[in-house]
Amino acid sequence: MVKTTPFRVFIVENDQYYNEYLAYHIGLNPDLEIFRYQNPKEALSNIHIQPHIITMNINPLHEDGELVIKKIKEADPDIHVILISNPDSIPTAVDLLRLDIYDYVVKDNYTTDRLWNTINHICESIKLKNQIEDLQLQAGHSFNLEKIASESHCMRKLVPQIVRATKTAFPVLITGEKGSGKSWLAKAIHLESGRKRNQFITINAGDLDGNEASNLLFGQDVTLKEGLVIHKNGKIEEAINGTLFIEDFHLLPNAVKENLLKHLFSQFSGPSRKFKDVNGARIILSSSLSSDNLYKKEYISKEFYLFIHPHRIHLPLLRKRKKDIALVAKQFIEDYAIEKHQALKILSPDACEKLINHDYAGNFSELKDVIRRAMELSGTIMIGPEDISFSGTPTNKGFMTEKKTLREFTNSIIQYYLDSNNGDVVITSEQLDIGKSTIYKLIAEKQIRLKKQKKSLTRKYLIE
């Protein structure tokens, strides 16, 4: 999937005023995250932030310019370095170009314009590189619809719906509990459709506020210092001929959801709803709530409900698909081996039985974590039951034999689901049919705890 993370830019400039001046103008690009430093030493001490671009004034570098650039490239050879020089420092800048400098810009009245264009070119090249890497990774994965059908009856019933979704450009709503495989199915629909050679872009609505969500989806107009207005494409425009997958779309602000509905309506014409915007982005939505609950709880309007309800796919829980667990586990083993460039491993019969007998409150996400740990722990080509661990979650037998009060049992259940949902209070309250305020009260009283979520630096491809 294409990254939506902002591009990080280090500005290294000893002149405080000019430092702020560059940060202001470069920062007009909403895709950039700006970090300002007074000297190269400060920038190098923060290189762990992993900037994509570093702009540096070569004047304060003097004799150490070559050493600084070598340290940057040693830390990450993919960092794009742009030198800014006074006219009398051009020979020095040209000499440093041999160290794989991306470009140099002369400090004059047009510096910010040149920087703007150069940085935009770098960002576009990074996006293109990420797209190529994504396509190469996709080539190593199989998204055969027969594998989706697998062995379970509840999944086989979904195959006709999934096949129809691959043959049309109509938007699709995929529902199911967190970790039930919604993002995996969205990717499968994309790769089985005629759009598979184009972009598959994912955004998570839960990470966005009102203005950010609108700008990210529909784009925005940016005014440059000369008064020139340019349009910054949104994800709907970037996904032309491809697919835009919006996770947890119900968390979008209501105004953004209404604009999204207008956009979806505009793609179709006539009573038969024939798709007319053949080059437009195909939209796939996901939610942990069913379409009926989305409407009942007023996350979507009646018009949105009537529009999307006929084109919904509801994924069953993994614990209701026992016959699929071994097949999905084997797929995760293959994915891990491809990602880590390792040899494939085999599940022993006893390991398969241990996986099948576990109830997965965390659904696919939990099974994926279990398999990744097993791949790391197993010292041979065979994964045995001793390599399978379930993060200390209580088994049914152990849970029922513990001596606790009713309140303690209740708190344990809430804690268990809260941990399985990575601390997501909203989803936990919906699963257990209790109020969010009840969970927050228990947290405040320290009867349950909210674990800090760990941010993964690895990409999420198949399972949310």
Tab-separated table of C-alpha atoms in Angstrom:
chain	number	residue	atom	x	y	z
A	1	MET	CA	0.000	0.000	0.000
A	2	VAL	CA	1.132	3.541	-0.555
A	3	LYS	CA	2.410	5.327	2.524
A	4	THR	CA	0.426	8.313	3.747
A	5	THR	CA	2.995	9.332	6.379
A	6	PRO	CA	4.267	12.928	5.921
A	7	PHE	CA	7.723	13.345	4.399
A	8	ARG	CA	10.179	14.477	7.060
A	9	VAL	CA	12.428	17.430	6.162
A	10	PHE	CA	15.413	18.627	8.226
A	11	ILE	CA	16.305	22.303	7.758
A	12	VAL	CA	19.895	22.971	8.890
A	13	GLU	CA	20.572	26.722	8.932
A	14	ASN	CA	22.600	28.746	11.449
A	15	ASP	CA	20.829	32.023	10.645
A	16	GLN	CA	17.771	31.960	12.944
A	17	TYR	CA	15.701	34.297	10.746
A	18	TYR	CA	16.483	32.434	7.526
A	19	ASN	CA	15.859	29.135	9.268
A	20	GLU	CA	12.329	30.269	10.195
A	21	TYR	CA	11.844	31.777	6.724
A	22	LEU	CA	12.627	28.477	4.981
A	23	ALA	CA	10.538	26.473	7.456
A	24	TYR	CA	7.512	28.691	6.863
A	25	HIS	CA	7.569	28.509	3.077
A	26	ILE	CA	8.505	24.838	2.783
A	27	GLY	CA	5.954	24.017	5.464
A	28	LEU	CA	3.128	25.309	3.241
A	29	ASN	CA	3.231	21.869	1.645
A	30	PRO	CA	0.835	19.811	3.847
A	31	ASP	CA	2.698	16.586	2.996
A	32	LEU	CA	5.850	17.759	4.795
A	33	GLU	CA	6.839	17.563	8.453
A	34	ILE	CA	9.518	20.159	9.221
A	35	PHE	CA	12.361	19.841	11.764
A	36	ARG	CA	14.657	22.851	12.312
A	37	TYR	CA	18.284	22.729	13.480
A	38	GLN	CA	20.951	25.395	13.944
A	39	ASN	CA	23.923	23.246	12.923
A	40	PRO	CA	24.806	19.826	11.427
A	41	LYS	CA	25.700	18.398	14.845
A	42	GLU	CA	22.114	18.913	16.072
A	43	ALA	CA	20.741	17.349	12.893
A	44	LEU	CA	23.036	14.308	13.170
A	45	SER	CA	22.025	13.747	16.793
A	46	ASN	CA	18.407	13.461	15.602
A	47	ILE	CA	19.081	11.355	12.511
A	48	HIS	CA	17.133	8.499	14.176
A	49	ILE	CA	13.956	10.391	13.207
A	50	GLN	CA	14.766	9.118	9.696
A	51	PRO	CA	14.341	12.248	7.564
A	52	HIS	CA	13.597	11.866	3.879
A	53	ILE	CA	15.226	15.202	2.977
A	54	ILE	CA	17.888	17.427	4.556
A	55	THR	CA	18.521	20.992	3.396
A	56	MET	CA	21.848	22.473	4.614
A	57	ASN	CA	23.582	25.786	4.357
A	58	ILE	CA	27.155	24.854	3.409
A	59	ASN	CA	28.654	28.067	4.810
A	60	PRO	CA	28.850	26.846	8.430
A	61	LEU	CA	30.162	23.466	7.264
A	62	HIS	CA	33.516	24.836	6.091
A	63	GLU	CA	36.148	22.097	6.169
A	64	ASP	CA	33.782	19.554	7.742
A	65	GLY	CA	31.293	19.513	4.886
A	66	GLU	CA	32.504	16.253	3.407
A	67	LEU	CA	32.581	14.521	6.813
A	68	VAL	CA	29.022	15.651	7.694
A	69	ILE	CA	27.614	14.417	4.400
A	70	LYS	CA	29.416	11.082	4.756
A	71	LYS	CA	27.895	10.625	8.232
A	72	ILE	CA	24.423	11.354	6.856
A	73	LYS	CA	24.860	8.818	4.061
A	74	GLU	CA	26.264	6.238	6.483
A	75	ALA	CA	23.157	6.636	8.646
A	76	ASP	CA	20.827	6.275	5.657
A	77	PRO	CA	22.013	6.348	2.033
A	78	ASP	CA	18.436	7.099	0.886
A	79	ILE	CA	18.366	10.542	2.535
A	80	HIS	CA	18.190	13.283	-0.109
A	81	VAL	CA	20.582	16.125	0.738
A	82	ILE	CA	20.043	19.579	-0.758
A	83	LEU	CA	22.798	22.156	-0.268
A	84	ILE	CA	22.016	25.865	-0.025
A	85	SER	CA	24.943	28.146	-0.808
A	86	ASN	CA	25.785	31.783	-1.269
A	87	PRO	CA	26.939	32.701	-4.796
A	88	ASP	CA	30.548	32.791	-3.625
A	89	SER	CA	30.267	29.200	-2.273
A	90	ILE	CA	29.135	27.575	-5.530
A	91	PRO	CA	32.557	25.922	-6.204
A	92	THR	CA	32.370	24.226	-2.789
A	93	ALA	CA	28.828	23.052	-3.466
A	94	VAL	CA	29.809	21.652	-6.860
A	95	ASP	CA	32.733	19.818	-5.288
A	96	LEU	CA	30.411	18.192	-2.734
A	97	LEU	CA	28.067	16.922	-5.469
A	98	ARG	CA	30.414	13.972	-5.940
A	99	LEU	CA	29.192	12.694	-2.529
A	100	ASP	CA	25.761	11.818	-3.922
A	101	ILE	CA	24.169	15.170	-3.111
A	102	TYR	CA	20.733	15.423	-4.695
A	103	ASP	CA	20.987	19.122	-5.662
A	104	TYR	CA	22.238	22.515	-4.591
A	105	VAL	CA	20.320	25.796	-4.572
A	106	VAL	CA	21.837	29.267	-4.683
A	107	LYS	CA	20.645	31.591	-1.914
A	108	ASP	CA	18.777	34.437	-3.609
A	109	ASN	CA	15.227	35.774	-4.053
A	110	TYR	CA	14.113	32.548	-5.741
A	111	THR	CA	15.530	30.060	-3.231
A	112	THR	CA	12.182	29.029	-1.730
A	113	ASP	CA	10.630	28.471	-5.180
A	114	ARG	CA	13.535	26.261	-6.270
A	115	LEU	CA	13.437	24.359	-2.981
A	116	TRP	CA	9.683	23.878	-3.353
A	117	ASN	CA	10.074	22.337	-6.809
A	118	THR	CA	13.092	20.215	-5.843
A	119	ILE	CA	11.403	18.826	-2.727
A	120	ASN	CA	8.217	18.062	-4.696
A	121	HIS	CA	10.281	16.105	-7.240
A	122	ILE	CA	11.925	14.133	-4.423
A	123	CYS	CA	8.559	13.348	-2.812
A	124	GLU	CA	7.121	12.147	-6.119
A	125	SER	CA	10.144	9.918	-6.723
A	126	ILE	CA	9.817	8.419	-3.221
A	127	LYS	CA	6.121	7.747	-3.826
A	128	LEU	CA	6.927	6.062	-7.124
A	129	LYS	CA	9.616	3.930	-5.502
A	130	ASN	CA	7.183	2.864	-2.766
A	131	GLN	CA	4.588	1.939	-5.381
A	132	ILE	CA	7.100	-0.236	-7.235
A	133	GLU	CA	8.132	-1.930	-3.978
A	134	ASP	CA	4.480	-2.557	-3.126
A	135	LEU	CA	3.799	-4.102	-6.524
A	136	GLN	CA	6.867	-6.313	-6.176
A	137	LEU	CA	5.705	-7.461	-2.752
A	138	GLN	CA	2.193	-8.110	-4.065
A	139	ALA	CA	3.694	-10.335	-6.746
A	140	GLY	CA	4.919	-12.607	-3.976
A	141	HIS	CA	1.445	-13.039	-2.486
A	142	SER	CA	-1.444	-15.090	-3.807
A	143	PHE	CA	-4.953	-13.698	-3.547
A	144	ASN	CA	-6.807	-16.593	-5.141
A	145	LEU	CA	-10.542	-16.512	-4.451
A	146	GLU	CA	-10.492	-20.241	-3.830
A	147	LYS	CA	-8.208	-19.545	-0.856
A	148	ILE	CA	-10.718	-17.009	0.418
A	149	ALA	CA	-13.396	-19.689	0.257
A	150	SER	CA	-11.145	-22.122	2.144
A	151	GLU	CA	-12.846	-24.836	4.187
A	152	SER	CA	-15.438	-23.020	6.282
A	153	HIS	CA	-19.073	-22.903	5.227
A	154	CYS	CA	-19.568	-19.313	6.433
A	155	MET	CA	-16.785	-18.095	4.139
A	156	ARG	CA	-17.921	-20.144	1.164
A	157	LYS	CA	-21.257	-18.351	1.290
A	158	LEU	CA	-19.401	-15.043	0.781
A	159	VAL	CA	-17.639	-16.068	-2.431
A	160	PRO	CA	-20.443	-14.975	-4.824
A	161	GLN	CA	-20.483	-11.542	-3.156
A	162	ILE	CA	-16.703	-11.244	-3.365
A	163	VAL	CA	-16.647	-12.324	-7.031
A	164	ARG	CA	-19.284	-9.702	-7.871
A	165	ALA	CA	-17.202	-7.079	-6.067
A	166	THR	CA	-14.160	-7.887	-8.243
A	167	LYS	CA	-16.167	-7.461	-11.455
A	168	THR	CA	-17.681	-4.058	-10.702
A	169	ALA	CA	-16.418	-0.603	-9.827
A	170	PHE	CA	-19.202	-0.022	-7.317
A	171	PRO	CA	-18.079	0.925	-3.801
A	172	VAL	CA	-18.046	-1.894	-1.240
A	173	LEU	CA	-18.564	-1.850	2.534
A	174	ILE	CA	-16.638	-4.575	4.406
A	175	THR	CA	-17.734	-5.071	8.010
A	176	GLY	CA	-16.450	-7.269	10.820
A	177	GLU	CA	-14.744	-7.092	14.178
A	178	LYS	CA	-11.254	-5.659	14.464
A	179	GLY	CA	-8.734	-8.105	13.065
A	180	SER	CA	-11.290	-10.142	11.107
A	181	GLY	CA	-9.435	-9.546	7.839
A	182	LYS	CA	-11.159	-6.504	6.347
A	183	SER	CA	-8.009	-4.938	4.912
A	184	TRP	CA	-6.902	-8.330	3.576
A	185	LEU	CA	-10.220	-8.776	1.756
A	186	ALA	CA	-10.087	-5.219	0.384
A	187	LYS	CA	-6.612	-5.925	-1.026
A	188	ALA	CA	-7.821	-9.233	-2.458
A	189	ILE	CA	-10.740	-7.535	-4.237
A	190	HIS	CA	-8.351	-4.971	-5.704
A	191	LEU	CA	-5.861	-7.567	-6.943
A	192	GLU	CA	-8.597	-9.747	-8.460
A	193	SER	CA	-10.122	-6.769	-10.313
A	194	GLY	CA	-9.126	-4.977	-13.494
A	195	ARG	CA	-7.451	-2.288	-11.377
A	196	LYS	CA	-4.736	-4.564	-9.967
A	197	ARG	CA	-1.931	-2.884	-11.941
A	198	ASN	CA	-2.740	0.488	-10.373
A	199	GLN	CA	-2.458	1.898	-6.873
A	200	PHE	CA	-4.066	0.487	-3.742
A	201	ILE	CA	-4.055	3.331	-1.211
A	202	THR	CA	-5.097	2.881	2.423
A	203	ILE	CA	-6.036	5.545	4.960
A	204	ASN	CA	-7.397	5.076	8.485
A	205	ALA	CA	-10.176	7.504	9.374
A	206	GLY	CA	-9.525	7.021	13.078
A	207	ASP	CA	-6.215	8.859	12.737
A	208	LEU	CA	-7.736	12.014	11.207
A	209	ASP	CA	-9.531	15.107	12.473
A	210	GLY	CA	-12.069	17.161	10.513
A	211	ASN	CA	-9.972	19.451	8.326
A	212	GLU	CA	-7.226	16.871	7.935
A	213	ALA	CA	-9.717	14.246	6.759
A	214	SER	CA	-11.299	16.546	4.190
A	215	ASN	CA	-7.966	17.739	2.806
A	216	LEU	CA	-6.528	14.229	2.700
A	217	LEU	CA	-9.512	12.808	0.813
A	218	PHE	CA	-10.469	15.658	-1.509
A	219	GLY	CA	-7.277	17.721	-1.712
A	220	GLN	CA	-6.808	21.396	-0.993
A	221	ASP	CA	-5.670	24.646	-2.567
A	222	VAL	CA	-2.308	25.944	-1.332
A	223	THR	CA	-1.346	29.617	-1.723
A	224	LEU	CA	2.311	30.351	-2.412
A	225	LYS	CA	4.029	33.547	-1.294
A	226	GLU	CA	3.571	35.195	-4.699
A	227	GLY	CA	-0.189	34.671	-4.426
A	228	LEU	CA	-0.122	31.742	-6.849
A	229	VAL	CA	-2.683	29.082	-5.871
A	230	ILE	CA	-1.909	25.434	-6.604
A	231	HIS	CA	-4.113	22.414	-5.992
A	232	LYS	CA	-2.774	19.607	-3.816
A	233	ASN	CA	-4.352	16.317	-4.880
A	234	GLY	CA	-6.272	14.289	-2.329
A	235	LYS	CA	-6.196	10.503	-2.035
A	236	ILE	CA	-9.312	10.141	-4.201
A	237	GLU	CA	-7.449	11.876	-7.018
A	238	GLU	CA	-4.212	9.971	-6.363
A	239	ALA	CA	-6.047	6.649	-6.611
A	240	ILE	CA	-7.218	7.288	-10.189
A	241	ASN	CA	-7.706	3.932	-11.960
A	242	GLY	CA	-6.898	2.201	-8.687
A	243	THR	CA	-8.544	1.591	-5.312
A	244	LEU	CA	-8.863	3.759	-2.212
A	245	PHE	CA	-9.499	1.768	0.971
A	246	ILE	CA	-10.845	3.812	3.916
A	247	GLU	CA	-10.542	1.907	7.194
A	248	ASP	CA	-13.033	2.712	9.987
A	249	PHE	CA	-14.773	5.150	7.644
A	250	HIS	CA	-17.588	5.685	10.181
A	251	LEU	CA	-15.109	7.712	12.290
A	252	LEU	CA	-14.888	10.384	9.596
A	253	PRO	CA	-16.589	13.681	10.545
A	254	ASN	CA	-20.216	13.795	9.383
A	255	ALA	CA	-19.566	16.633	6.927
A	256	VAL	CA	-16.750	14.632	5.293
A	257	LYS	CA	-18.966	11.538	5.062
A	258	GLU	CA	-21.670	13.578	3.346
A	259	ASN	CA	-19.138	14.934	0.837
A	260	LEU	CA	-17.900	11.392	0.296
A	261	LEU	CA	-21.474	10.269	-0.431
A	262	LYS	CA	-21.877	13.121	-2.947
A	263	HIS	CA	-18.679	11.997	-4.646
A	264	LEU	CA	-19.919	8.398	-4.805
A	265	PHE	CA	-23.255	9.539	-6.244
A	266	SER	CA	-21.419	11.586	-8.872
A	267	GLN	CA	-19.672	8.461	-10.166
A	268	PHE	CA	-22.958	6.888	-11.219
A	269	SER	CA	-25.778	8.003	-13.466
A	270	GLY	CA	-29.290	6.927	-14.373
A	271	PRO	CA	-31.809	4.687	-12.588
A	272	SER	CA	-29.602	1.648	-13.215
A	273	ARG	CA	-26.698	3.342	-11.438
A	274	LYS	CA	-24.346	2.687	-14.313
A	275	PHE	CA	-20.755	3.554	-13.457
A	276	LYS	CA	-19.755	6.572	-15.535
A	277	ASP	CA	-16.459	7.653	-13.925
A	278	VAL	CA	-14.474	4.742	-15.397
A	279	ASN	CA	-11.145	6.388	-14.581
A	280	GLY	CA	-12.092	7.373	-11.052
A	281	ALA	CA	-10.906	5.711	-7.874
A	282	ARG	CA	-12.803	2.656	-6.717
A	283	ILE	CA	-13.785	3.199	-3.066
A	284	ILE	CA	-13.800	0.367	-0.512
A	285	LEU	CA	-14.954	1.184	3.018
A	286	SER	CA	-14.574	-0.816	6.224
A	287	SER	CA	-16.128	-0.642	9.669
A	288	SER	CA	-16.274	-2.728	12.832
A	289	LEU	CA	-20.031	-2.017	12.882
A	290	SER	CA	-22.641	-3.610	10.632
A	291	SER	CA	-24.418	-1.384	8.117
A	292	ASP	CA	-27.593	-1.601	10.235
A	293	ASN	CA	-25.755	-0.457	13.370
A	294	LEU	CA	-24.003	2.301	11.428
A	295	TYR	CA	-27.417	3.703	10.599
A	296	LYS	CA	-29.047	3.010	13.993
A	297	LYS	CA	-26.178	4.669	15.866
A	298	GLU	CA	-26.312	7.618	13.425
A	299	TYR	CA	-22.812	7.176	12.033
A	300	ILE	CA	-24.287	7.428	8.523
A	301	SER	CA	-27.375	9.070	7.070
A	302	LYS	CA	-30.326	7.191	5.624
A	303	GLU	CA	-29.146	8.095	2.110
A	304	PHE	CA	-25.682	6.678	2.800
A	305	TYR	CA	-27.224	3.520	4.271
A	306	LEU	CA	-29.502	2.933	1.281
A	307	PHE	CA	-26.602	3.562	-1.100
A	308	ILE	CA	-24.065	1.223	0.473
A	309	HIS	CA	-26.245	-1.463	2.150
A	310	PRO	CA	-26.731	-3.617	-0.998
A	311	HIS	CA	-22.964	-3.769	-1.508
A	312	ARG	CA	-21.776	-4.970	1.883
A	313	ILE	CA	-19.692	-7.998	2.861
A	314	HIS	CA	-19.659	-9.095	6.490
A	315	LEU	CA	-16.659	-11.156	7.632
A	316	PRO	CA	-17.237	-13.761	10.354
A	317	LEU	CA	-14.965	-14.084	13.366
A	318	LEU	CA	-11.907	-16.289	13.064
A	319	ARG	CA	-13.015	-18.347	16.072
A	320	LYS	CA	-16.135	-19.277	14.085
A	321	ARG	CA	-13.964	-20.487	11.204
A	322	LYS	CA	-11.974	-23.236	12.922
A	323	LYS	CA	-11.394	-25.079	9.643
A	324	ASP	CA	-9.625	-22.006	8.237
A	325	ILE	CA	-7.110	-21.483	11.033
A	326	ALA	CA	-4.467	-23.884	9.704
A	327	LEU	CA	-4.795	-22.508	6.149
A	328	VAL	CA	-4.525	-18.891	7.308
A	329	ALA	CA	-1.562	-19.786	9.518
A	330	LYS	CA	0.239	-21.313	6.533
A	331	GLN	CA	-0.396	-18.109	4.565
A	332	PHE	CA	1.123	-16.064	7.406
A	333	ILE	CA	4.150	-18.361	7.444
A	334	GLU	CA	4.604	-17.777	3.706
A	335	ASP	CA	4.212	-14.004	4.134
A	336	TYR	CA	6.764	-13.887	6.950
A	337	ALA	CA	9.251	-15.969	4.957
A	338	ILE	CA	8.930	-13.633	1.957
A	339	GLU	CA	9.241	-10.503	4.110
A	340	LYS	CA	12.289	-11.759	6.027
A	341	HIS	CA	13.834	-13.659	3.079
A	342	GLN	CA	13.746	-16.901	5.052
A	343	ALA	CA	12.984	-20.511	4.157
A	344	LEU	CA	9.406	-21.733	4.550
A	345	LYS	CA	8.600	-23.644	7.721
A	346	ILE	CA	6.009	-26.349	8.360
A	347	LEU	CA	3.442	-26.613	11.144
A	348	SER	CA	3.532	-29.920	12.972
A	349	PRO	CA	0.165	-31.695	13.541
A	350	ASP	CA	0.375	-30.912	17.277
A	351	ALA	CA	1.072	-27.222	16.531
A	352	CYS	CA	-1.951	-27.123	14.188
A	353	GLU	CA	-4.136	-28.664	16.874
A	354	LYS	CA	-2.938	-26.101	19.432
A	355	LEU	CA	-3.738	-23.252	17.034
A	356	ILE	CA	-7.194	-24.638	16.208
A	357	ASN	CA	-8.167	-25.139	19.869
A	358	HIS	CA	-7.480	-21.505	20.790
A	359	ASP	CA	-10.255	-18.880	20.813
A	360	TYR	CA	-8.938	-15.796	19.020
A	361	ALA	CA	-10.384	-12.686	20.613
A	362	GLY	CA	-7.894	-10.725	18.517
A	363	ASN	CA	-8.979	-12.535	15.332
A	364	PHE	CA	-6.486	-12.492	12.443
A	365	SER	CA	-4.228	-9.962	14.139
A	366	GLU	CA	-3.700	-12.283	17.099
A	367	LEU	CA	-3.057	-15.321	14.879
A	368	LYS	CA	-0.599	-13.321	12.796
A	369	ASP	CA	1.357	-12.284	15.914
A	370	VAL	CA	1.377	-15.893	17.159
A	371	ILE	CA	2.802	-17.153	13.846
A	372	ARG	CA	5.454	-14.435	13.678
A	373	ARG	CA	6.633	-15.324	17.191
A	374	ALA	CA	6.662	-19.015	16.275
A	375	MET	CA	8.766	-18.320	13.171
A	376	GLU	CA	11.275	-16.482	15.335
A	377	LEU	CA	11.339	-19.092	18.124
A	378	SER	CA	11.521	-22.217	15.994
A	379	GLY	CA	15.115	-23.325	15.451
A	380	THR	CA	14.227	-25.925	12.835
A	381	ILE	CA	12.137	-26.177	9.699
A	382	MET	CA	9.286	-27.634	11.804
A	383	ILE	CA	7.160	-25.398	14.056
A	384	GLY	CA	6.135	-27.407	17.111
A	385	PRO	CA	3.555	-26.748	19.840
A	386	GLU	CA	6.327	-25.459	22.127
A	387	ASP	CA	6.868	-22.600	19.647
A	388	ILE	CA	3.207	-21.506	19.878
A	389	SER	CA	2.386	-18.970	22.612
A	390	PHE	CA	-0.690	-16.816	23.095
A	391	SER	CA	0.614	-13.728	24.935
A	392	GLY	CA	-0.609	-14.924	28.308
A	393	THR	CA	-4.307	-14.703	27.434
A	394	PRO	CA	-6.435	-16.909	29.739
A	395	THR	CA	-7.769	-20.214	28.441
A	396	ASN	CA	-11.397	-21.136	28.977
A	397	LYS	CA	-10.552	-23.833	31.550
A	398	GLY	CA	-8.094	-21.695	33.498
A	399	PHE	CA	-10.427	-18.735	33.465
A	400	MET	CA	-13.368	-20.644	34.946
A	401	THR	CA	-11.326	-22.339	37.700
A	402	GLU	CA	-9.913	-19.075	39.058
A	403	LYS	CA	-11.351	-17.912	42.400
A	404	LYS	CA	-12.652	-14.415	41.807
A	405	THR	CA	-15.650	-12.284	42.651
A	406	LEU	CA	-18.215	-11.448	39.964
A	407	ARG	CA	-16.775	-7.929	39.740
A	408	GLU	CA	-13.246	-9.318	39.300
A	409	PHE	CA	-14.439	-11.700	36.585
A	410	THR	CA	-16.180	-8.787	34.841
A	411	ASN	CA	-13.054	-6.642	35.007
A	412	SER	CA	-10.935	-9.539	33.685
A	413	ILE	CA	-13.251	-9.952	30.713
A	414	ILE	CA	-13.170	-6.231	29.912
A	415	GLN	CA	-9.378	-6.177	30.321
A	416	TYR	CA	-9.021	-9.192	28.032
A	417	TYR	CA	-11.059	-7.622	25.233
A	418	LEU	CA	-9.411	-4.229	25.700
A	419	ASP	CA	-5.951	-5.814	25.316
A	420	SER	CA	-7.106	-7.862	22.307
A	421	ASN	CA	-8.330	-4.651	20.660
A	422	ASN	CA	-5.030	-2.825	21.288
A	423	GLY	CA	-6.646	-0.484	23.811
A	424	ASP	CA	-9.500	0.595	21.512
A	425	VAL	CA	-12.262	1.585	23.956
A	426	VAL	CA	-14.886	2.206	21.243
A	427	ILE	CA	-14.577	-1.271	19.681
A	428	THR	CA	-14.414	-2.960	23.098
A	429	SER	CA	-17.585	-1.215	24.261
A	430	GLU	CA	-19.375	-2.283	21.075
A	431	GLN	CA	-18.242	-5.911	21.373
A	432	LEU	CA	-19.307	-6.191	25.022
A	433	ASP	CA	-22.383	-3.957	24.619
A	434	ILE	CA	-21.405	-1.675	27.483
A	435	GLY	CA	-20.965	2.062	27.625
A	436	LYS	CA	-17.619	3.694	26.863
A	437	SER	CA	-18.021	5.686	30.090
A	438	THR	CA	-18.076	2.391	32.043
A	439	ILE	CA	-14.676	1.421	30.626
A	440	TYR	CA	-13.190	4.868	31.200
A	441	LYS	CA	-14.473	4.825	34.798
A	442	LEU	CA	-12.792	1.460	35.444
A	443	ILE	CA	-9.555	2.823	33.959
A	444	ALA	CA	-9.763	5.930	36.170
A	445	GLU	CA	-10.361	3.731	39.224
A	446	LYS	CA	-7.369	1.578	38.159
A	447	GLN	CA	-9.491	-1.580	38.124
A	448	ILE	CA	-8.360	-2.143	34.537
A	449	ARG	CA	-5.451	-0.575	32.688
A	450	LEU	CA	-5.022	0.911	29.251
A	451	LYS	CA	-1.776	-0.321	27.743
A	452	LYS	CA	0.263	2.050	25.599
A	453	GLN	CA	0.085	1.037	21.965
A	454	LYS	CA	3.375	0.239	20.289
A	455	LYS	CA	3.782	1.833	16.892
A	456	SER	CA	5.113	-0.618	14.363
A	457	LEU	CA	7.694	0.526	11.849
A	458	THR	CA	6.831	-2.335	9.508
A	459	ARG	CA	4.216	-2.041	6.795
A	460	LYS	CA	0.723	-3.416	7.133
A	461	TYR	CA	-0.231	-5.284	4.011
A	462	LEU	CA	-2.781	-8.026	4.461
A	463	ILE	CA	-4.409	-8.002	7.851
A	464	GLU	CA	-5.388	-4.971	9.842
